[in-house]
């Protein structure tokens, strides 16, 4: 296979930032002055509406909104047990893409594609281009499209997943299919649009610079031309917990998302990483579930804050459970108010999926906001690119069936896209993702 220090097609890889030694690059600016200016200018819209208890009258100006990020930071690709982009601290931007096989693609094409993609991902995560940006001959296009030249690695991780169809008859790989792996069944809450459903392969390219993640997706799809065809993509954004002192990000409904999530190695080992699978090639892998969830933002924005808080079971600004005062307080699902009613409603989002009420199970959520602009009726077309990782697809299926049937949030969301993929372990240097399937 291709030398990892060269491009996916054998050309010498170029440094993407040849004259820069890695340095801390400060991006983003404080919005404090802007907000202050707006307030002094008499814009009152920054004050949260009075309905809804604890947030009444509080403003959204934070005392410390300084934002720095190191765009020279990078993640190694080889020699890791697990692929990046799963346990990795979420970067700020993400391109999630699925691909379908070209009608003519056969087993050798798939093998070569996985080898070439692996070599290219290693180079991209290192902050280099996948080949010369300048054409080597006037008769040929450049090997790299060039838009990430000099941008730095920006903590890029590319996570490659294989769909259930990989293990069908087409490639002769049926004997490698893990027993737990098949297409997702119909689930409660499905409003799936075939345009955003399924796929033979997936690529999740996350980085702290949107152009770096898009460049990775674009050049990988270019390398795959003739073997795979891009099927559906989602561009995700969101201020993630990048850098010291960053807070839990908020999604477009305005609440913090990620307060209670898998964080420790013990939780990762119990619920995320596959170990002692019926398919030994998969140990160190995980199952990836993606859902494109449209939010009905106009309806949500007309709802009272107090009601919004009941829907999640959490306070909007602090993110505390309604039974506590601080974000990381443990929710008390048995607590009742003076009238004897549950403080956190049993059908609130967190009550339905918290491990306390769900046989102790957890999943690793790694979601981003997305927008597709405006819908045909002029409404805001936006929502959540929900991505979860778990070592058994049933963990997601159980949770979504509970949510889809009961969640107070259902009035405001629609699951319009879906896919499931298995993420093999990361390769050693000189090897490629999924190589064991072709041994
Ligand atoms: C647009 C859709 C969704 C939104 C806006 C949303 C938002 C939230 C928010 C605000 C929280 C509370 C903060 C936190 O602990 O992270 C939360 C928690 C959680 N959500 Fe969602 N979520 C969505 C969909 C889903 C789906 C589809 C699943 C799984 C099938 C899910 C599983 C969870 C879990 C497991 C928790 C942690 C509960 C706990 O342990 O307390 N969410 N979500």
XYZ file of C-alpha atoms and ligand atoms in Angstrom:
482
model
C 0.000 0.000 0.000
C 0.963 3.636 -0.217
C 3.700 4.922 2.035
C 1.923 6.946 4.718
C 4.414 9.776 4.304
C 3.417 10.231 0.705
C 0.107 11.143 -0.777
C -2.725 8.718 -1.334
C -1.729 8.340 -4.940
C 2.000 8.080 -4.330
C 3.030 11.711 -4.827
C 5.177 13.362 -2.164
C 2.960 15.103 0.341
C 3.631 18.795 0.872
C 3.651 20.557 4.198
C 0.491 22.631 4.311
C 2.136 25.402 6.279
C 5.721 25.245 5.026
C 7.099 28.413 6.590
C 5.260 28.381 9.837
C 6.521 26.728 12.902
C 3.503 25.692 14.955
C 2.363 28.580 17.011
C -0.637 29.425 19.061
C -3.064 31.136 16.763
C -5.793 33.241 18.327
C -9.013 33.132 16.389
C -12.427 34.505 17.165
C -12.878 37.669 19.098
C -14.584 38.722 22.231
C -18.195 39.561 21.622
C -18.370 41.447 24.898
C -17.804 44.859 23.362
C -20.383 44.216 20.711
C -22.951 43.187 23.290
C -22.131 46.088 25.535
C -22.378 48.467 22.598
C -25.731 47.050 21.631
C -27.058 47.467 25.166
C -25.777 51.018 25.484
C -27.379 51.678 22.142
C -30.693 50.734 23.669
C -31.230 47.293 22.171
C -33.260 45.523 24.824
C -33.614 42.235 23.003
C -30.711 40.656 24.864
C -32.757 40.315 28.022
C -34.323 36.885 28.340
C -38.124 36.949 28.419
C -39.771 37.140 31.807
C -41.768 33.913 31.555
C -40.050 30.916 33.061
C -38.812 31.343 36.589
C -35.133 31.359 37.233
C -33.982 32.958 33.993
C -36.331 35.917 34.195
C -34.541 39.189 33.659
C -31.032 37.737 33.403
C -28.887 38.853 30.527
C -26.684 36.693 28.380
C -23.478 38.690 28.798
C -20.726 36.475 30.072
C -17.871 38.050 32.007
C -15.220 36.058 30.192
C -15.799 35.307 26.542
C -12.171 35.304 25.463
C -11.730 32.624 22.853
C -8.415 31.194 21.740
C -7.713 28.041 19.861
C -4.493 26.409 18.746
C -4.798 25.720 15.021
C -1.410 23.992 14.945
C -2.664 21.181 17.187
C -2.908 17.791 15.509
C -3.931 14.225 16.235
C -1.808 11.270 15.075
C -3.532 8.721 12.861
C -1.279 5.684 13.099
C -0.462 3.675 16.172
C -3.661 4.537 18.017
C -5.900 1.702 19.097
C -9.049 3.678 18.248
C -9.933 5.937 15.328
C -10.061 9.644 16.176
C -13.315 11.580 16.305
C -15.003 9.308 18.827
C -13.467 9.959 22.239
C -11.665 13.053 20.872
C -12.782 16.351 22.443
C -15.274 17.739 19.930
C -13.766 20.177 17.460
C -15.841 23.132 16.324
C -16.819 22.072 12.835
C -17.731 18.834 11.204
C -18.580 17.507 7.771
C -20.510 14.278 7.995
C -20.768 12.470 4.668
C -22.083 9.165 3.447
C -21.168 7.496 0.157
C -22.697 4.865 -2.090
C -20.692 2.384 -4.127
C -20.498 2.966 -7.848
C -22.299 0.175 -9.728
C -19.005 -1.189 -11.047
C -17.115 -1.245 -7.714
C -15.758 -4.659 -6.756
C -13.753 -6.084 -3.820
C -10.367 -4.887 -5.144
C -11.757 -1.363 -5.578
C -12.990 -1.325 -1.992
C -9.662 -2.601 -0.694
C -7.701 -0.029 -2.674
C -10.037 2.757 -1.595
C -9.621 1.926 2.117
C -5.837 1.873 1.645
C -5.751 5.161 -0.244
C -8.172 6.867 2.141
C -6.150 5.718 5.157
C -2.909 7.088 3.675
C -4.626 10.367 2.804
C -6.248 10.742 6.242
C -2.838 10.290 7.896
C -1.405 13.088 5.767
C -4.400 15.405 6.240
C -4.447 14.978 10.027
C -0.777 15.910 9.990
C -1.688 19.236 8.371
C -0.339 18.426 4.909
C -1.931 18.327 1.486
C -2.667 15.001 -0.184
C -0.310 15.867 -3.051
C 1.158 18.817 -4.874
C -1.073 21.892 -4.934
C 0.656 23.193 -8.015
C 0.153 21.048 -11.093
C 3.111 18.797 -11.826
C 2.327 19.094 -15.508
C 0.353 21.658 -17.424
C -1.773 18.796 -18.712
C -2.895 17.545 -15.282
C -5.014 18.981 -12.478
C -3.230 19.493 -9.151
C -3.369 16.506 -6.833
C -4.674 18.558 -3.902
C -7.480 21.081 -4.340
C -5.476 23.644 -2.357
C -7.969 25.466 -0.157
C -6.428 24.242 3.109
C -2.892 25.199 2.092
C -1.254 27.049 5.032
C -4.249 26.583 7.307
C -2.622 24.154 9.761
C -4.016 20.818 10.989
C -6.676 22.504 13.196
C -7.081 19.268 15.199
C -8.578 17.455 12.218
C -9.833 13.919 12.773
C -11.400 11.812 10.038
C -13.466 8.834 11.155
C -14.256 6.174 8.571
C -17.279 3.886 8.910
C -18.511 0.852 6.966
C -22.238 0.386 6.346
C -24.108 -2.923 6.606
C -24.022 -3.347 2.797
C -20.225 -3.830 2.936
C -20.936 -7.236 4.464
C -23.435 -8.322 1.814
C -22.661 -10.702 -1.064
C -21.172 -8.054 -3.326
C -17.666 -8.021 -1.842
C -17.535 -11.576 -0.497
C -17.191 -10.204 3.054
C -20.324 -11.723 4.607
C -18.260 -13.940 6.911
C -16.819 -10.820 8.580
C -20.208 -9.357 9.515
C -20.574 -8.858 13.264
C -23.736 -10.484 14.629
C -24.919 -7.193 16.153
C -24.657 -5.233 12.910
C -27.545 -4.625 10.529
C -29.583 -1.688 9.220
C -31.442 0.204 11.918
C -35.024 -0.994 12.276
C -37.942 1.455 11.970
C -37.864 3.501 15.186
C -40.371 5.569 17.089
C -40.149 9.169 15.953
C -38.923 8.390 12.412
C -39.860 10.922 9.733
C -37.061 9.704 7.495
C -36.443 11.182 4.093
C -34.690 8.719 1.735
C -32.476 11.623 0.618
C -30.748 11.530 4.026
C -30.996 7.857 4.919
C -28.502 4.993 4.698
C -25.176 4.844 2.889
C -22.449 2.290 2.189
C -19.561 4.202 3.811
C -19.343 7.219 6.118
C -16.701 9.877 6.711
C -16.856 12.234 9.664
C -14.282 15.036 9.248
C -14.105 17.321 12.296
C -11.700 20.250 12.744
C -11.439 23.617 14.436
C -11.435 25.317 11.036
C -14.442 24.649 8.758
C -12.306 24.903 5.636
C -9.936 22.220 6.925
C -12.789 19.780 7.542
C -14.429 20.518 4.191
C -11.091 20.185 2.407
C -10.624 16.731 3.952
C -14.061 15.577 2.821
C -13.622 17.073 -0.647
C -10.221 15.545 -1.321
C -11.214 12.156 0.060
C -14.279 12.089 -2.178
C -12.061 13.073 -5.078
C -9.753 10.137 -4.323
C -12.826 7.872 -4.200
C -14.189 8.972 -7.574
C -15.190 5.991 -9.712
C -15.552 3.729 -6.652
C -17.894 5.740 -4.410
C -20.381 8.543 -5.027
C -21.173 11.109 -2.296
C -24.737 10.471 -1.119
C -25.772 12.859 1.650
C -23.751 15.314 3.720
C -24.355 17.562 6.716
C -22.183 20.537 7.648
C -22.081 20.788 11.432
C -21.030 23.711 13.579
C -21.035 24.556 17.245
C -18.789 26.045 19.821
C -17.320 22.917 21.256
C -15.396 22.450 24.440
C -12.110 23.226 22.696
C -9.391 24.679 24.865
C -9.105 25.063 28.594
C -12.052 26.509 30.451
C -14.512 26.213 27.560
C -18.058 25.522 28.515
C -20.523 22.856 27.482
C -21.742 23.911 24.021
C -25.336 24.956 23.401
C -27.391 23.639 20.513
C -29.908 25.713 18.569
C -32.689 25.333 21.154
C -30.443 27.349 23.479
C -29.721 24.620 26.063
C -26.331 23.150 26.920
C -25.908 19.743 25.286
C -23.278 17.382 26.606
C -23.441 17.952 30.363
C -24.004 14.281 31.141
C -22.153 12.332 28.501
C -19.626 9.535 28.456
C -16.373 11.060 29.643
C -14.226 8.574 31.572
C -12.120 5.681 30.244
C -14.192 3.306 32.314
C -17.415 4.522 30.632
C -15.762 4.354 27.203
C -14.682 0.767 27.836
C -18.098 -0.259 29.101
C -20.298 1.420 26.497
C -18.287 2.559 23.461
C -15.317 0.373 22.488
C -15.997 -3.060 21.064
C -14.073 -5.750 22.867
C -14.199 -9.542 22.502
C -16.515 -9.288 19.526
C -17.617 -12.344 17.580
C -15.435 -10.703 14.890
C -11.941 -10.225 16.355
C -10.995 -7.762 13.553
C -13.443 -5.342 15.138
C -11.985 -5.185 18.647
C -11.127 -1.533 19.282
C -13.945 -0.401 16.972
C -17.384 1.005 17.696
C -20.822 1.487 16.098
C -21.660 4.939 14.763
C -25.282 6.100 14.561
C -26.113 9.358 12.804
C -29.476 11.133 12.834
C -30.257 14.348 11.003
C -32.812 15.961 13.320
C -34.655 19.008 12.009
C -35.783 21.470 14.678
C -39.045 23.371 14.284
C -37.388 26.555 15.437
C -40.290 28.959 14.865
C -42.548 26.827 17.092
C -39.844 26.451 19.735
C -39.092 30.169 19.764
C -42.756 30.896 20.559
C -42.703 28.638 23.633
C -42.317 30.007 27.173
C -38.902 29.486 28.770
C -40.540 27.758 31.736
C -42.108 25.224 29.395
C -38.831 24.735 27.522
C -37.167 23.933 30.845
C -39.833 21.368 31.700
C -39.236 19.689 28.335
C -35.571 19.058 29.060
C -35.825 18.874 32.874
C -33.037 21.447 33.059
C -32.562 25.153 33.636
C -31.835 26.982 30.377
C -28.952 29.275 31.300
C -27.012 27.346 33.954
C -27.937 23.922 32.578
C -28.683 22.628 36.093
C -31.273 19.882 36.550
C -34.552 21.367 37.847
C -33.806 19.655 41.173
C -30.395 21.355 41.529
C -28.632 24.673 41.153
C -25.376 23.887 39.305
C -24.867 22.366 35.867
C -23.215 19.187 37.086
C -25.575 18.504 40.001
C -27.009 14.990 39.775
C -30.714 15.076 38.821
C -33.102 13.779 41.474
C -35.838 12.085 39.479
C -37.812 11.175 42.636
C -38.073 14.764 43.951
C -41.590 16.230 44.143
C -42.811 19.802 44.602
C -45.265 21.155 47.208
C -48.215 19.904 45.116
C -46.744 16.404 45.013
C -45.805 16.646 41.310
C -42.441 15.396 40.039
C -40.040 18.354 39.732
C -38.481 16.727 36.643
C -41.400 15.381 34.624
C -41.146 11.656 33.872
C -41.501 12.450 30.144
C -38.827 15.164 30.177
C -35.948 14.438 27.767
C -33.349 13.696 30.449
C -35.743 11.616 32.561
C -36.307 9.231 29.655
C -32.649 8.612 28.817
C -30.740 9.109 32.075
C -28.961 5.905 33.143
C -30.843 6.008 36.483
C -34.115 5.331 34.619
C -32.787 3.214 31.827
C -31.059 0.143 33.213
C -27.772 2.029 33.640
C -27.001 2.330 29.918
C -25.105 5.223 28.306
C -24.014 6.286 24.802
C -21.328 8.712 23.649
C -23.036 11.702 21.973
C -20.956 13.857 19.644
C -23.453 16.163 17.988
C -23.270 19.456 16.076
C -25.781 22.064 14.999
C -26.486 22.345 11.281
C -28.392 24.586 8.924
C -29.497 24.047 5.350
C -30.666 27.664 5.006
C -34.392 28.091 4.427
C -37.057 25.477 3.704
C -39.381 25.879 0.698
C -42.002 27.522 2.951
C -39.448 30.097 4.153
C -38.994 28.570 7.619
C -35.531 28.122 9.106
C -34.158 24.778 7.972
C -31.834 23.798 10.804
C -31.355 21.288 13.574
C -29.016 18.818 15.179
C -26.522 16.533 13.467
C -26.804 13.864 16.151
C -23.927 11.361 16.134
C -23.553 8.705 18.796
C -21.008 5.957 19.403
C -21.744 2.744 21.281
C -20.497 -0.843 21.347
C -23.977 -2.232 20.738
C -26.514 -0.581 18.388
C -29.268 -1.661 20.789
C -28.114 0.980 23.276
C -29.146 3.698 20.816
C -32.220 1.798 19.610
C -33.584 1.401 23.139
C -33.079 5.080 23.919
C -34.574 6.349 20.675
C -37.617 4.104 20.971
C -38.272 5.545 24.438
C -37.704 9.113 23.267
C -39.621 8.707 20.021
C -42.692 7.458 21.875
C -42.671 9.768 24.886
C -40.297 12.731 24.746
C -41.914 16.127 25.408
C -39.371 17.427 22.896
C -41.001 15.528 20.000
C -43.375 18.405 19.295
C -40.349 20.473 18.213
C -38.138 18.030 16.315
C -38.285 15.623 13.352
C -35.767 12.820 12.726
C -35.371 13.200 8.953
C -32.074 11.401 8.301
C -30.439 8.248 9.620
C -27.545 5.878 9.179
C -25.545 3.218 10.986
C -21.908 2.297 10.352
C -19.268 0.233 12.034
C -16.012 2.064 12.761
C -13.025 -0.318 12.625
C -10.017 0.221 14.921
C -7.181 2.518 13.776
C -4.339 0.935 11.773
C -0.669 0.600 12.644
C 1.765 2.527 10.480
C 2.131 0.842 7.093
C -1.404 -0.605 7.308
C -4.882 0.674 6.553
C -8.370 0.753 8.035
C -10.244 -2.512 7.488
C -7.169 -4.358 6.193
C -8.112 -7.467 8.190
C -11.114 -7.941 5.880
C -8.790 -8.621 2.961
C -6.158 -10.753 4.675
C -32.711 17.494 18.529
C -32.594 16.435 19.318
C -31.981 16.480 20.685
C -31.720 17.555 21.491
C -31.961 19.017 21.191
C -31.138 17.053 22.705
C -30.731 17.832 23.767
C -30.303 17.354 24.990
C -30.034 18.161 26.149
C -30.191 19.683 26.221
C -29.638 17.341 27.135
C -29.292 17.759 28.580
C -27.849 18.096 28.756
C -26.925 16.925 28.787
O -26.908 16.142 29.767
O -26.187 16.748 27.817
C -29.632 16.005 26.610
C -29.264 14.879 27.293
C -29.248 13.631 26.760
N -29.707 13.244 25.520
Fe -30.447 14.453 24.096
N -31.057 15.693 22.621
C -31.569 15.311 21.404
C -31.675 14.023 20.922
C -31.248 12.903 21.589
C -31.301 11.565 21.057
C -31.821 11.182 19.663
C -30.780 10.743 22.008
C -30.588 9.254 21.981
C -31.346 8.413 21.322
C -30.401 11.576 23.146
C -29.812 11.132 24.294
C -29.484 11.895 25.377
C -28.867 11.383 26.577
C -28.432 9.949 26.822
C -28.722 12.465 27.455
C -28.129 12.450 28.869
C -29.233 12.211 29.856
C -28.711 12.136 31.293
O -27.920 11.243 31.573
O -29.122 12.970 32.088
N -30.706 12.869 22.854
N -30.053 16.037 25.289
